GROMACS .gro file of C-alpha atoms in nm:
model
  150
    1MET     CA    1  -1.948 -15.812 -29.204
    2ARG     CA    2  -1.904 -16.170 -29.081
    3LEU     CA    3  -2.246 -16.289 -28.962
    4ALA     CA    4  -2.387 -16.611 -28.820
    5ILE     CA    5  -2.753 -16.700 -28.858
    6ALA     CA    6  -2.941 -16.985 -28.695
    7SER     CA    7  -3.302 -17.095 -28.675
    8ASP     CA    8  -3.525 -17.373 -28.562
    9HIS     CA    9  -3.787 -17.534 -28.786
   10ALA     CA   10  -4.046 -17.263 -28.713
   11ALA     CA   11  -3.820 -16.999 -28.866
   12PHE     CA   12  -3.655 -17.206 -29.139
   13ALA     CA   13  -3.862 -17.043 -29.415
   14LEU     CA   14  -3.780 -16.692 -29.291
   15LYS     CA   15  -3.410 -16.775 -29.265
   16SER     CA   16  -3.420 -16.911 -29.619
   17THR     CA   17  -3.539 -16.573 -29.749
   18LEU     CA   18  -3.297 -16.370 -29.537
   19LEU     CA   19  -2.978 -16.557 -29.635
   20PRO     CA   20  -2.965 -16.450 -30.001
   21TRP     CA   21  -3.061 -16.093 -29.907
   22LEU     CA   22  -2.779 -16.070 -29.651
   23ARG     CA   23  -2.529 -16.216 -29.896
   24ALA     CA   24  -2.645 -15.977 -30.170
   25LEU     CA   25  -2.566 -15.692 -29.929
   26GLY     CA   26  -2.208 -15.820 -29.919
   27HIS     CA   27  -2.209 -15.995 -29.581
   28ASP     CA   28  -2.018 -16.318 -29.521
   29VAL     CA   29  -2.293 -16.530 -29.363
   30THR     CA   30  -2.245 -16.865 -29.191
   31ASP     CA   31  -2.567 -17.067 -29.177
   32LEU     CA   32  -2.564 -17.267 -28.854
   33GLY     CA   33  -2.889 -17.447 -28.939
   34THR     CA   34  -3.141 -17.584 -28.925
   35HIS     CA   35  -3.131 -17.685 -29.288
   36GLY     CA   36  -3.488 -17.804 -29.333
   37PRO     CA   37  -3.843 -17.777 -29.198
   38ASP     CA   38  -3.832 -18.091 -28.981
   39SER     CA   39  -3.882 -18.035 -28.609
   40VAL     CA   40  -3.562 -17.956 -28.416
   41ASP     CA   41  -3.477 -17.815 -28.073
   42TYR     CA   42  -3.410 -17.438 -28.067
   43PRO     CA   43  -3.159 -17.461 -27.777
   44ASP     CA   44  -2.914 -17.643 -28.004
   45PHE     CA   45  -2.920 -17.363 -28.260
   46GLY     CA   46  -2.922 -17.081 -28.004
   47HIS     CA   47  -2.617 -17.240 -27.842
   48ALA     CA   48  -2.434 -17.264 -28.175
   49LEU     CA   49  -2.511 -16.900 -28.251
   50GLY     CA   50  -2.397 -16.786 -27.905
   51VAL     CA   51  -2.069 -16.973 -27.942
   52ALA     CA   52  -2.008 -16.829 -28.290
   53VAL     CA   53  -2.059 -16.473 -28.170
   54ALA     CA   54  -1.880 -16.506 -27.834
   55SER     CA   55  -1.578 -16.676 -27.992
   56GLY     CA   56  -1.541 -16.408 -28.259
   57ALA     CA   57  -1.613 -16.649 -28.545
   58ALA     CA   58  -1.894 -16.404 -28.630
   59ALA     CA   59  -1.903 -16.032 -28.558
   60ARG     CA   60  -2.281 -16.043 -28.512
   61GLY     CA   61  -2.553 -16.304 -28.499
   62ILE     CA   62  -2.914 -16.341 -28.607
   63ALA     CA   63  -3.123 -16.597 -28.418
   64LEU     CA   64  -3.467 -16.701 -28.538
   65CYS     CA   65  -3.738 -16.920 -28.390
   66GLY     CA   66  -4.116 -16.908 -28.371
   67SER     CA   67  -4.129 -16.635 -28.107
   68GLY     CA   68  -3.763 -16.533 -28.082
   69ILE     CA   69  -3.780 -16.598 -27.709
   70GLY     CA   70  -3.643 -16.950 -27.672
   71ILE     CA   71  -3.352 -16.909 -27.910
   72SER     CA   72  -3.253 -16.579 -27.745
   73ILE     CA   73  -3.249 -16.744 -27.404
   74ALA     CA   74  -3.031 -17.024 -27.541
   75ALA     CA   75  -2.787 -16.781 -27.707
   76ASN     CA   76  -2.761 -16.570 -27.391
   77ARG     CA   77  -2.647 -16.869 -27.187
   78ILE     CA   78  -2.311 -16.836 -27.366
   79ALA     CA   79  -2.086 -16.586 -27.188
   80GLY     CA   80  -1.996 -16.306 -27.426
   81CYS     CA   81  -2.314 -16.328 -27.631
   82ARG     CA   82  -2.559 -16.044 -27.575
   83CYS     CA   83  -2.867 -16.142 -27.775
   84ALA     CA   84  -3.164 -15.904 -27.774
   85ARG     CA   85  -3.508 -16.018 -27.886
   86VAL     CA   86  -3.645 -15.739 -28.105
   87ASP     CA   87  -3.973 -15.667 -28.283
   88ASP     CA   88  -3.906 -15.344 -28.470
   89PRO     CA   89  -3.620 -15.130 -28.599
   90LEU     CA   90  -3.621 -14.904 -28.292
   91SER     CA   91  -3.568 -15.193 -28.050
   92ALA     CA   92  -3.293 -15.326 -28.278
   93THR     CA   93  -3.126 -14.984 -28.285
   94LEU     CA   94  -3.145 -14.942 -27.908
   95ALA     CA   95  -3.011 -15.293 -27.852
   96ARG     CA   96  -2.696 -15.187 -28.037
   97GLN     CA   97  -2.669 -14.829 -27.910
   98HIS     CA   98  -2.732 -14.894 -27.542
   99ASN     CA   99  -2.659 -15.264 -27.485
  100ASP     CA  100  -2.389 -15.341 -27.743
  101ALA     CA  101  -2.598 -15.641 -27.848
  102ASN     CA  102  -2.392 -15.864 -28.071
  103ALA     CA  103  -2.690 -16.079 -28.168
  104ILE     CA  104  -3.061 -16.028 -28.221
  105ALA     CA  105  -3.348 -16.273 -28.209
  106LEU     CA  106  -3.662 -16.247 -28.415
  107GLY     CA  107  -3.991 -16.436 -28.396
  108ALA     CA  108  -4.085 -16.572 -28.736
  109ARG     CA  109  -4.445 -16.631 -28.623
  110LEU     CA  110  -4.473 -16.272 -28.500
  111ILE     CA  111  -4.317 -16.056 -28.771
  112GLY     CA  112  -4.304 -16.080 -29.147
  113GLU     CA  113  -4.009 -16.082 -29.382
  114GLU     CA  114  -4.022 -15.706 -29.443
  115MET     CA  115  -4.011 -15.623 -29.071
  116ALA     CA  116  -3.737 -15.882 -29.015
  117ARG     CA  117  -3.526 -15.712 -29.283
  118ALA     CA  118  -3.590 -15.370 -29.129
  119CYS     CA  119  -3.485 -15.497 -28.785
  120ILE     CA  120  -3.171 -15.662 -28.919
  121ALA     CA  121  -3.074 -15.355 -29.122
  122ALA     CA  122  -3.110 -15.133 -28.814
  123PHE     CA  123  -2.908 -15.382 -28.607
  124LEU     CA  124  -2.626 -15.402 -28.862
  125ASP     CA  125  -2.614 -15.028 -28.934
  126THR     CA  126  -2.602 -14.911 -28.572
  127ASP     CA  127  -2.290 -14.865 -28.358
  128PHE     CA  128  -2.260 -14.895 -27.981
  129GLU     CA  129  -2.271 -14.549 -27.822
  130GLY     CA  130  -2.038 -14.635 -27.536
  131GLY     CA  131  -2.023 -14.354 -27.281
  132ARG     CA  132  -2.260 -14.409 -26.990
  133HIS     CA  133  -2.366 -14.741 -27.145
  134ALA     CA  134  -2.014 -14.891 -27.143
  135ALA     CA  135  -2.004 -14.945 -26.767
  136ARG     CA  136  -2.343 -15.118 -26.777
  137VAL     CA  137  -2.237 -15.351 -27.056
  138ALA     CA  138  -1.916 -15.426 -26.865
  139LYS     CA  139  -2.131 -15.535 -26.571
  140LEU     CA  140  -2.319 -15.773 -26.799
  141ASP     CA  141  -1.994 -15.923 -26.921
  142ALA     CA  142  -1.856 -15.951 -26.566
  143GLN     CA  143  -2.146 -16.164 -26.444
  144PRO     CA  144  -2.024 -16.515 -26.362
  145PRO     CA  145  -2.133 -16.799 -26.592
  146LEU     CA  146  -2.448 -16.985 -26.492
  147GLY     CA  147  -2.397 -17.191 -26.178
  148VAL     CA  148  -2.083 -17.006 -26.062
  149GLY     CA  149  -2.122 -16.820 -25.738
  150VAL     CA  150  -2.493 -16.892 -25.712
   0.00000   0.00000   0.00000
């Protein structure tokens, strides 16, 4: 699967351990940065991830920051990106099944590498259920971009 991954400095170490694992599983992974531990601004990397997923450059995205909150907010500002902040495999599974999430966000300061891998595996291995959920996801996608019609 074509994936994009992005992190801020707080999650750089976690991203560095996840990249080789994802590639060993056979995924084509684009690393959108950051590429070192120096302080950076998570909105820049969340934006890049949202654009990659919404444009189709990546089928799914993985966003990482200290808490997972800020980078998920940044990614979700891009129309067409549905980024769910998750903490465990069940929330990752439900994000796919019910919300057709095309990106997940994880908090490097909140979960360890093993849990991050479990969340990502659940996210990548789960399909959208459609059915009653499809109309709800369509409503999400139909919402006007920020600032339009407000």
